Amino acid sequence: MKVLKFGGTSVGSAKRFQEVSRIITSGKKDIVVLSAMSGTTNSLVEIAGYLANHNQDGARDTIASLHGKYNGVIQELYSQPESKAQAQAYIDGIFQELADIAEEPFGDIQERIILSKGELMSTYMMTTFLQEKGVNAKLLPALSFMRTNALAEPDMESIKVSLNEILQKEKEADLYITQGYICLNARGEVDNLQRGGSDYSACIIGAVTGAEEIQIWTDIDGMHNNDPRVVENTSAVRHLYFDEAAELAYFGAKILHPTCILPARYANIPVRLLNTMEPQAPGTLIDSVPDSGIKAVAAKDNIVAIKIKSSRMLLAYGFLRKVFEIFETYRTSIDMICTSEVEVSLTIDDTRYLNEIIHDLKKYGTVSVDLDMCIVCVVGDMDWTNCGYESKVLEAVKDIPVRMVSYGGSNYNISLLVREEDKAATLRSLSKYLFE
């Protein structure tokens, strides 16, 4: 059994529904995780926003517009009157629920219920379409097995027991369809998985069922060895170690959330990134088999660099603890850090409490701040015993001002802090030295 996840653009129209159906009807008992149709979640967020601002008319208009979009897809997707009527009745019911919520007092619970409707509609429509085509497809409601605990983390044991019980009861089905993103929280309320969305769901499902492989289908041909918007002639990376994929995801490879593959990694289940527009392409395989070489370059924008200089740091202990406690107080994570005898330089990408952080840091030394910075991350087998890789990276940026270099904190990346205005030149130079 494999787990196949498809994003919103993969089911963004009747034609895309049909294309996905051809991919997933391979004759294997796979589990398919679907996101909401593209544009749906944005519309649902807009509806919730209107209701939060007590604008029922705005919510009603958006509900009617979205309802019309779904009516059009239904008319185009189904060929049998029975299937069309069945799907139409379900969709009409969902939009009646949205209309009813618009007349009720609005709060966080109502917002989460609204946001859940997109995936409920896309999965029902896909299941009905497959059944029309003669496929023995079974809809598995995620709310019947996907749970989070009091810490809002997936309750893996509960998910494993519940899902496997459901699969055993529905073992006659040839294909299973379920939602990603949505779940029930520890209070039994409709909620979401927050990090990684449907990708996270797919990896959790793959881990608890012992899947052969987890496939993430998007309209991008896997992870690329550079940013195709900046560097010409990039190509997809065909193989990545789990840690390399996590580094790439964190430092700007938007195709994958950095934490969503953790369940697959712990269960040692391969993850393959595939392209719905080119289903025959090999994509990117992520697994636990390391190999050598530099794989890719990624960039993370909107970085702020902070330097704290203090003579009290010299031969002192406890100084770094005091600095880190300030960031902990304001729930702000640190990306890069470098130290010397009397200075600490670090970077953050969350500036909500920047002024407060700077104010508190000034208790311990002189503080300087560099805005509009960018972290460029070179990913590969960067173990310190592998000679030469770091020199190639530094040679590539010899003509570019580099504010910080982080090497040795991870076996899988070298990070460079540059100005955002130097990002494109840095990426192109690294591409030339490392890949051409």
Coordinates of C-alpha atoms in Angstrom, one line a residue:
M1 CA 0.0 0.0 0.0
K2 CA 1.1 3.5 -0.8
V3 CA -0.1 6.9 0.4
L4 CA -0.6 9.5 -2.4
K5 CA -1.3 13.1 -1.5
F6 CA -2.5 15.7 -4.0
G7 CA -2.6 19.4 -3.4
G8 CA -5.3 21.9 -4.3
T9 CA -4.0 22.7 -7.8
S10 CA -4.1 19.0 -8.6
V11 CA -7.9 19.1 -8.0
G12 CA -8.5 22.6 -9.1
S13 CA -11.0 21.9 -11.9
A14 CA -13.0 19.0 -13.4
K15 CA -10.2 18.3 -15.8
R16 CA -7.7 18.0 -13.0
F17 CA -10.0 15.7 -11.1
Q18 CA -10.0 13.5 -14.1
E19 CA -6.2 13.6 -14.4
V20 CA -5.7 12.6 -10.8
S21 CA -8.2 9.8 -11.1
R22 CA -6.1 8.3 -13.9
I23 CA -3.0 8.5 -11.6
I24 CA -4.6 6.8 -8.6
T25 CA -6.5 4.0 -10.3
S26 CA -3.5 1.7 -10.6
G27 CA -5.2 -1.3 -9.2
K28 CA -3.4 -1.1 -5.8
K29 CA -5.1 -0.6 -2.5
D30 CA -3.7 2.8 -1.9
I31 CA -4.8 5.7 0.4
V32 CA -5.3 9.0 -1.4
V33 CA -5.1 12.2 0.6
L34 CA -6.7 15.3 -1.0
S35 CA -6.5 19.0 -0.3
A36 CA -9.3 21.4 -1.0
M37 CA -9.9 22.6 -4.6
S38 CA -7.5 25.4 -5.4
G39 CA -8.9 28.8 -4.2
T40 CA -11.4 27.2 -1.9
T41 CA -9.4 27.6 1.3
N42 CA -8.8 31.3 0.5
S43 CA -12.5 31.8 0.0
L44 CA -13.3 30.0 3.3
V45 CA -10.7 32.2 5.1
E46 CA -12.4 35.2 3.5
I47 CA -15.8 34.0 4.7
A48 CA -14.5 33.6 8.3
G49 CA -12.9 37.0 8.1
Y50 CA -16.2 38.7 7.2
L51 CA -18.0 36.9 10.0
A52 CA -15.3 37.9 12.5
N53 CA -16.0 41.5 11.5
H54 CA -19.7 41.0 11.7
N55 CA -20.2 41.5 8.0
Q56 CA -22.8 38.8 7.2
D57 CA -23.5 40.3 3.8
G58 CA -19.9 39.9 2.7
A59 CA -19.9 36.3 4.0
R60 CA -23.1 35.5 2.1
D61 CA -21.8 36.9 -1.1
T62 CA -18.6 34.9 -0.9
I63 CA -20.5 31.7 0.0
A64 CA -22.8 32.2 -3.0
S65 CA -19.8 32.8 -5.3
L66 CA -18.0 29.7 -4.1
H67 CA -21.1 27.7 -4.4
G68 CA -21.5 28.7 -8.0
K69 CA -17.9 27.6 -8.7
Y70 CA -18.6 24.1 -7.3
N71 CA -21.9 23.8 -9.2
G72 CA -19.9 24.4 -12.4
V73 CA -17.3 21.8 -11.6
I74 CA -20.1 19.2 -10.8
Q75 CA -21.8 19.8 -14.1
E76 CA -18.6 19.3 -16.0
L77 CA -17.1 16.4 -13.9
Y78 CA -19.9 13.8 -13.9
S79 CA -21.5 12.1 -16.8
Q80 CA -24.2 10.0 -15.0
P81 CA -27.3 11.9 -13.7
E82 CA -27.3 9.8 -10.5
S83 CA -23.7 10.7 -9.7
K84 CA -24.3 14.3 -10.5
A85 CA -27.4 14.5 -8.3
Q86 CA -25.6 12.7 -5.5
A87 CA -22.6 15.1 -5.6
Q88 CA -24.9 18.1 -6.0
A89 CA -27.0 17.2 -2.9
Y90 CA -23.8 16.8 -0.8
I91 CA -22.3 20.1 -1.9
D92 CA -25.6 21.9 -1.4
G93 CA -25.7 20.6 2.1
I94 CA -22.2 21.9 2.8
F95 CA -23.1 25.4 1.6
Q96 CA -26.3 25.3 3.6
E97 CA -24.2 24.6 6.7
L98 CA -22.0 27.6 5.8
A99 CA -25.0 29.8 5.4
D100 CA -26.3 28.6 8.8
I101 CA -23.0 29.4 10.5
A102 CA -23.2 32.9 9.0
E103 CA -26.3 33.5 11.1
E104 CA -24.8 32.2 14.4
P105 CA -22.4 33.8 16.9
F106 CA -18.9 33.5 15.5
G107 CA -15.8 32.3 17.3
D108 CA -12.7 30.1 16.8
I109 CA -14.6 26.9 16.7
Q110 CA -16.9 28.2 13.9
E111 CA -13.8 29.4 12.0
R112 CA -12.2 25.9 12.1
I113 CA -15.4 24.3 11.0
I114 CA -15.6 26.6 8.1
L115 CA -12.0 25.9 7.0
S116 CA -12.7 22.1 7.2
K117 CA -15.4 22.2 4.5
G118 CA -13.0 22.5 1.5
E119 CA -11.4 19.1 1.9
L120 CA -14.8 17.5 2.8
M121 CA -16.1 18.6 -0.5
S122 CA -13.1 17.7 -2.7
T123 CA -12.8 14.1 -1.2
Y124 CA -16.6 13.5 -1.5
M125 CA -16.5 14.6 -5.2
M126 CA -13.5 12.5 -6.0
T127 CA -15.0 9.4 -4.3
T128 CA -18.3 9.8 -6.1
F129 CA -16.5 10.3 -9.4
L130 CA -14.4 7.2 -9.0
Q131 CA -17.5 5.2 -8.1
E132 CA -19.2 6.4 -11.2
K133 CA -16.2 5.0 -13.2
G134 CA -16.7 1.6 -11.5
V135 CA -13.8 1.9 -9.0
N136 CA -14.6 0.4 -5.6
A137 CA -13.5 3.6 -3.8
K138 CA -14.2 4.2 -0.1
L139 CA -14.3 7.6 1.6
L140 CA -12.4 7.5 5.0
P141 CA -13.4 10.6 7.0
A142 CA -10.3 12.0 8.6
L143 CA -12.4 13.2 11.6
S144 CA -13.0 9.5 12.4
F145 CA -9.3 8.8 13.0
M146 CA -7.0 11.9 12.9
R147 CA -6.5 13.2 16.5
T148 CA -4.3 15.6 18.2
N149 CA -3.3 15.6 21.9
A150 CA -3.4 18.4 24.5
L151 CA -0.1 19.8 23.0
A152 CA -1.8 20.0 19.5
E153 CA 0.6 17.2 18.3
P154 CA -0.7 14.2 16.4
D155 CA -1.7 11.4 18.8
M156 CA 0.1 8.7 16.8
E157 CA -1.1 5.7 18.8
S158 CA -4.7 6.7 18.7
I159 CA -4.4 7.4 15.0
K160 CA -2.8 4.1 14.3
V161 CA -5.4 2.1 16.2
S162 CA -8.4 4.0 14.8
L163 CA -7.2 4.0 11.2
N164 CA -6.2 0.4 11.1
E165 CA -9.5 -0.6 12.6
I166 CA -11.4 1.3 9.9
L167 CA -9.2 -0.2 7.1
Q168 CA -9.9 -3.7 8.4
K169 CA -13.6 -3.0 8.3
E170 CA -13.4 -1.6 4.8
K171 CA -10.9 -4.2 3.5
E172 CA -13.0 -5.0 0.5
A173 CA -12.4 -1.5 -1.0
D174 CA -9.9 -1.1 -3.8
L175 CA -9.0 2.5 -3.1
Y176 CA -9.3 4.8 -0.1
I177 CA -9.9 8.6 -0.2
T178 CA -9.4 10.8 2.8
Q179 CA -8.8 14.4 3.8
G180 CA -5.5 16.0 4.8
Y181 CA -5.1 19.0 7.3
I182 CA -8.3 18.5 9.3
C183 CA -8.6 16.5 12.6
L184 CA -10.2 16.5 16.0
N185 CA -8.3 18.1 18.8
A186 CA -8.1 16.8 22.4
R187 CA -11.4 18.5 23.2
G188 CA -13.2 16.7 20.4
E189 CA -13.5 19.9 18.3
V190 CA -12.8 20.2 14.6
D191 CA -9.3 21.5 14.2
N192 CA -6.3 21.3 11.9
L193 CA -2.7 19.9 12.0
Q194 CA -1.2 23.3 11.6
R195 CA 2.2 22.3 10.3
G196 CA 2.6 21.0 6.8
G197 CA -1.2 20.5 6.2
S198 CA -2.0 17.7 3.9
D199 CA 1.6 16.7 3.5
Y200 CA 1.8 16.1 7.2
S201 CA -1.4 14.0 7.1
A202 CA -0.1 11.9 4.4
C203 CA 3.2 11.2 6.2
I204 CA 1.3 10.4 9.5
I205 CA -1.0 8.0 7.6
G206 CA 1.9 6.4 5.9
A207 CA 3.8 5.9 9.2
V208 CA 0.9 4.4 11.1
T209 CA -0.1 2.0 8.3
G210 CA 3.5 0.9 7.4
A211 CA 3.0 2.1 3.8
E212 CA 5.4 1.1 1.1
E213 CA 5.9 4.7 0.0
I214 CA 4.5 8.1 0.5
Q215 CA 4.0 10.2 -2.6
I216 CA 3.5 14.0 -2.5
W217 CA 2.0 15.1 -5.9
T218 CA 2.2 18.8 -6.8
D219 CA 2.6 20.8 -10.0
I220 CA 6.4 21.1 -9.4
D221 CA 8.9 18.5 -10.6
G222 CA 10.4 17.7 -7.1
M223 CA 12.9 19.7 -5.2
H224 CA 15.3 21.7 -7.5
N225 CA 19.0 22.2 -7.1
N226 CA 18.4 26.0 -7.1
D227 CA 15.6 28.6 -7.3
P228 CA 14.3 28.4 -10.9
R229 CA 12.9 31.9 -10.5
V230 CA 16.5 33.3 -10.1
V231 CA 18.8 30.7 -11.7
E232 CA 18.3 29.4 -15.3
N233 CA 18.5 25.7 -16.2
T234 CA 17.8 24.3 -12.8
S235 CA 17.0 20.6 -12.5
A236 CA 15.1 18.5 -10.0
V237 CA 17.2 16.7 -7.4
R238 CA 16.5 13.0 -7.9
H239 CA 17.6 11.7 -4.4
L240 CA 17.8 13.3 -1.0
Y241 CA 18.6 11.9 2.5
F242 CA 15.8 12.8 5.0
D243 CA 18.0 15.4 6.8
E244 CA 19.0 17.0 3.5
A245 CA 15.3 17.3 2.6
A246 CA 14.5 18.9 6.0
E247 CA 17.3 21.5 5.5
L248 CA 16.0 22.3 2.0
A249 CA 12.4 22.6 3.1
Y250 CA 13.4 24.9 6.0
F251 CA 15.5 27.2 3.9
G252 CA 13.1 27.9 1.2
A253 CA 12.1 24.9 -0.8
K254 CA 8.4 25.5 -0.6
I255 CA 7.3 22.2 -2.0
L256 CA 7.6 20.6 1.4
H257 CA 7.1 21.7 5.0
P258 CA 10.2 21.1 7.1
T259 CA 8.5 19.1 9.8
C260 CA 6.0 17.1 7.8
I261 CA 8.3 14.3 6.8
L262 CA 9.3 13.5 10.4
P263 CA 6.7 10.7 10.8
A264 CA 8.0 9.1 7.6
R265 CA 11.6 9.4 8.7
Y266 CA 10.9 7.8 12.1
A267 CA 9.0 5.0 10.4
N268 CA 11.7 4.7 7.7
I269 CA 9.2 5.1 4.9
P270 CA 10.4 6.7 1.6
V271 CA 8.8 9.9 0.5
R272 CA 8.6 10.7 -3.3
L273 CA 7.8 14.1 -4.7
L274 CA 6.0 13.9 -8.0
N275 CA 4.5 16.2 -10.6
T276 CA 0.9 15.8 -11.6
M277 CA 1.6 17.6 -14.9
E278 CA 4.3 15.0 -15.7
P279 CA 3.3 11.8 -13.9
Q280 CA 5.9 9.8 -15.7
A281 CA 8.8 11.9 -14.4
P282 CA 10.8 10.2 -11.6
G283 CA 10.5 13.2 -9.2
T284 CA 12.6 13.4 -6.0
L285 CA 13.0 10.4 -3.7
I286 CA 13.6 11.1 0.0
D287 CA 14.8 8.2 2.1
S288 CA 17.2 7.0 4.8
V289 CA 20.0 6.1 2.3
P290 CA 22.7 8.8 2.4
D291 CA 25.0 9.5 -0.5
S292 CA 27.8 12.0 -1.1
G293 CA 27.9 15.3 -3.0
I294 CA 26.4 18.7 -2.9
K295 CA 22.7 18.4 -3.8
A296 CA 21.0 21.8 -3.9
V297 CA 21.0 25.4 -2.9
A298 CA 18.0 27.2 -1.2
A299 CA 17.4 30.7 0.1
K300 CA 15.4 32.1 2.9
D301 CA 14.4 35.8 2.7
N302 CA 13.3 38.4 5.3
I303 CA 16.1 37.7 7.7
V304 CA 17.3 40.0 10.4
A305 CA 20.8 39.8 11.8
I306 CA 21.5 40.9 15.4
K307 CA 25.0 41.4 16.9
I308 CA 25.6 41.8 20.6
K309 CA 29.0 43.0 21.7
S310 CA 30.1 42.9 25.3
S311 CA 33.4 42.9 27.2
R312 CA 31.5 41.1 30.0
M313 CA 31.3 38.0 27.7
L314 CA 35.1 37.6 27.8
L315 CA 36.0 34.5 29.9
A316 CA 32.5 34.6 31.3
Y317 CA 29.9 31.8 31.7
G318 CA 26.2 32.3 31.7
F319 CA 26.2 35.1 29.1
L320 CA 24.8 33.1 26.3
R321 CA 22.1 31.7 28.5
K322 CA 20.9 35.3 29.3
V323 CA 20.9 36.1 25.6
F324 CA 18.9 33.0 24.7
E325 CA 16.4 33.6 27.5
I326 CA 15.4 36.9 25.9
F327 CA 14.5 35.1 22.7
E328 CA 12.7 32.4 24.6
T329 CA 10.7 35.1 26.4
Y330 CA 9.4 36.4 23.1
R331 CA 9.0 33.0 21.5
T332 CA 11.3 33.9 18.7
S333 CA 13.5 31.1 17.2
I334 CA 17.1 31.7 16.0
D335 CA 18.2 30.5 12.6
M336 CA 22.0 31.0 12.6
I337 CA 24.5 31.9 15.3
C338 CA 28.2 32.7 15.4
T339 CA 30.3 33.7 18.4
S340 CA 33.7 35.2 19.2
E341 CA 35.4 36.1 22.5
V342 CA 33.3 39.3 22.9
E343 CA 30.5 39.1 20.3
V344 CA 27.5 37.1 19.4
S345 CA 25.9 37.3 15.9
L346 CA 22.6 35.6 15.3
T347 CA 19.6 35.7 12.9
I348 CA 15.9 35.6 13.2
D349 CA 13.0 35.6 10.7
D350 CA 10.2 36.6 13.0
T351 CA 10.3 40.3 13.7
R352 CA 7.0 40.7 15.7
Y353 CA 9.0 41.4 18.9
L354 CA 12.2 42.8 17.4
N355 CA 12.0 46.1 19.2
E356 CA 11.4 44.4 22.6
I357 CA 14.2 41.9 21.9
I358 CA 16.7 44.7 21.1
H359 CA 15.6 46.7 24.2
D360 CA 16.3 43.7 26.5
L361 CA 19.6 42.8 24.8
K362 CA 21.0 46.2 25.4
K363 CA 21.1 45.3 29.1
Y364 CA 24.1 43.1 28.3
G365 CA 26.0 44.9 25.6
T366 CA 26.0 47.0 22.4
V367 CA 23.5 45.9 19.9
S368 CA 23.5 46.4 16.1
V369 CA 20.9 45.2 13.6
D370 CA 21.1 44.5 9.9
L371 CA 17.7 44.3 8.1
D372 CA 16.8 42.9 4.7
M373 CA 19.2 39.9 4.9
C374 CA 19.0 36.5 3.3
I375 CA 20.2 33.0 4.3
V376 CA 21.6 31.0 1.4
C377 CA 21.9 27.3 2.3
V378 CA 24.1 24.8 0.4
V379 CA 22.7 21.3 1.1
G380 CA 24.6 18.0 0.7
D381 CA 26.9 15.6 2.5
M382 CA 28.8 18.2 4.5
D383 CA 30.4 16.0 7.1
W384 CA 33.6 17.6 8.3
T385 CA 35.7 14.6 7.2
N386 CA 34.6 15.2 3.5
C387 CA 37.3 17.6 2.3
G388 CA 36.8 20.3 -0.3
Y389 CA 33.1 21.1 -0.2
E390 CA 33.5 24.1 2.0
S391 CA 36.3 25.5 -0.1
K392 CA 34.1 25.3 -3.2
V393 CA 31.3 27.2 -1.5
L394 CA 33.6 29.9 -0.2
E395 CA 35.3 30.2 -3.6
A396 CA 32.0 30.7 -5.2
V397 CA 31.2 33.7 -3.0
K398 CA 34.6 35.3 -3.0
D399 CA 33.3 38.5 -4.7
I400 CA 30.1 38.7 -2.6
P401 CA 30.0 40.4 0.9
V402 CA 29.1 37.6 3.4
R403 CA 27.9 38.7 6.8
M404 CA 27.9 35.3 8.5
V405 CA 28.9 31.7 7.7
S406 CA 27.6 28.7 9.6
Y407 CA 29.4 25.4 9.1
G408 CA 29.5 22.4 11.4
G409 CA 26.2 22.9 13.1
S410 CA 24.8 20.3 10.7
N411 CA 26.3 17.6 8.7
Y412 CA 24.1 18.6 5.8
N413 CA 24.4 22.3 5.1
I414 CA 26.6 25.3 4.9
S415 CA 24.7 28.5 5.5
L416 CA 25.7 32.0 4.3
L417 CA 24.1 35.2 5.4
V418 CA 24.1 37.9 2.6
R419 CA 22.1 41.0 1.8
E420 CA 18.9 40.4 0.0
E421 CA 20.2 42.5 -2.9
D422 CA 23.0 40.0 -3.3
K423 CA 20.8 37.0 -3.2
A424 CA 20.5 36.5 -7.0
A425 CA 24.2 36.9 -7.5
T426 CA 25.0 34.5 -4.7
L427 CA 22.6 31.8 -6.1
R428 CA 24.0 32.2 -9.7
S429 CA 27.6 32.0 -8.5
L430 CA 27.0 28.9 -6.4
S431 CA 25.1 27.3 -9.3
K432 CA 28.0 28.0 -11.6
Y433 CA 30.7 26.7 -9.2
L434 CA 28.8 23.7 -7.8
F435 CA 26.6 22.3 -10.6
E436 CA 27.9 23.4 -14.0

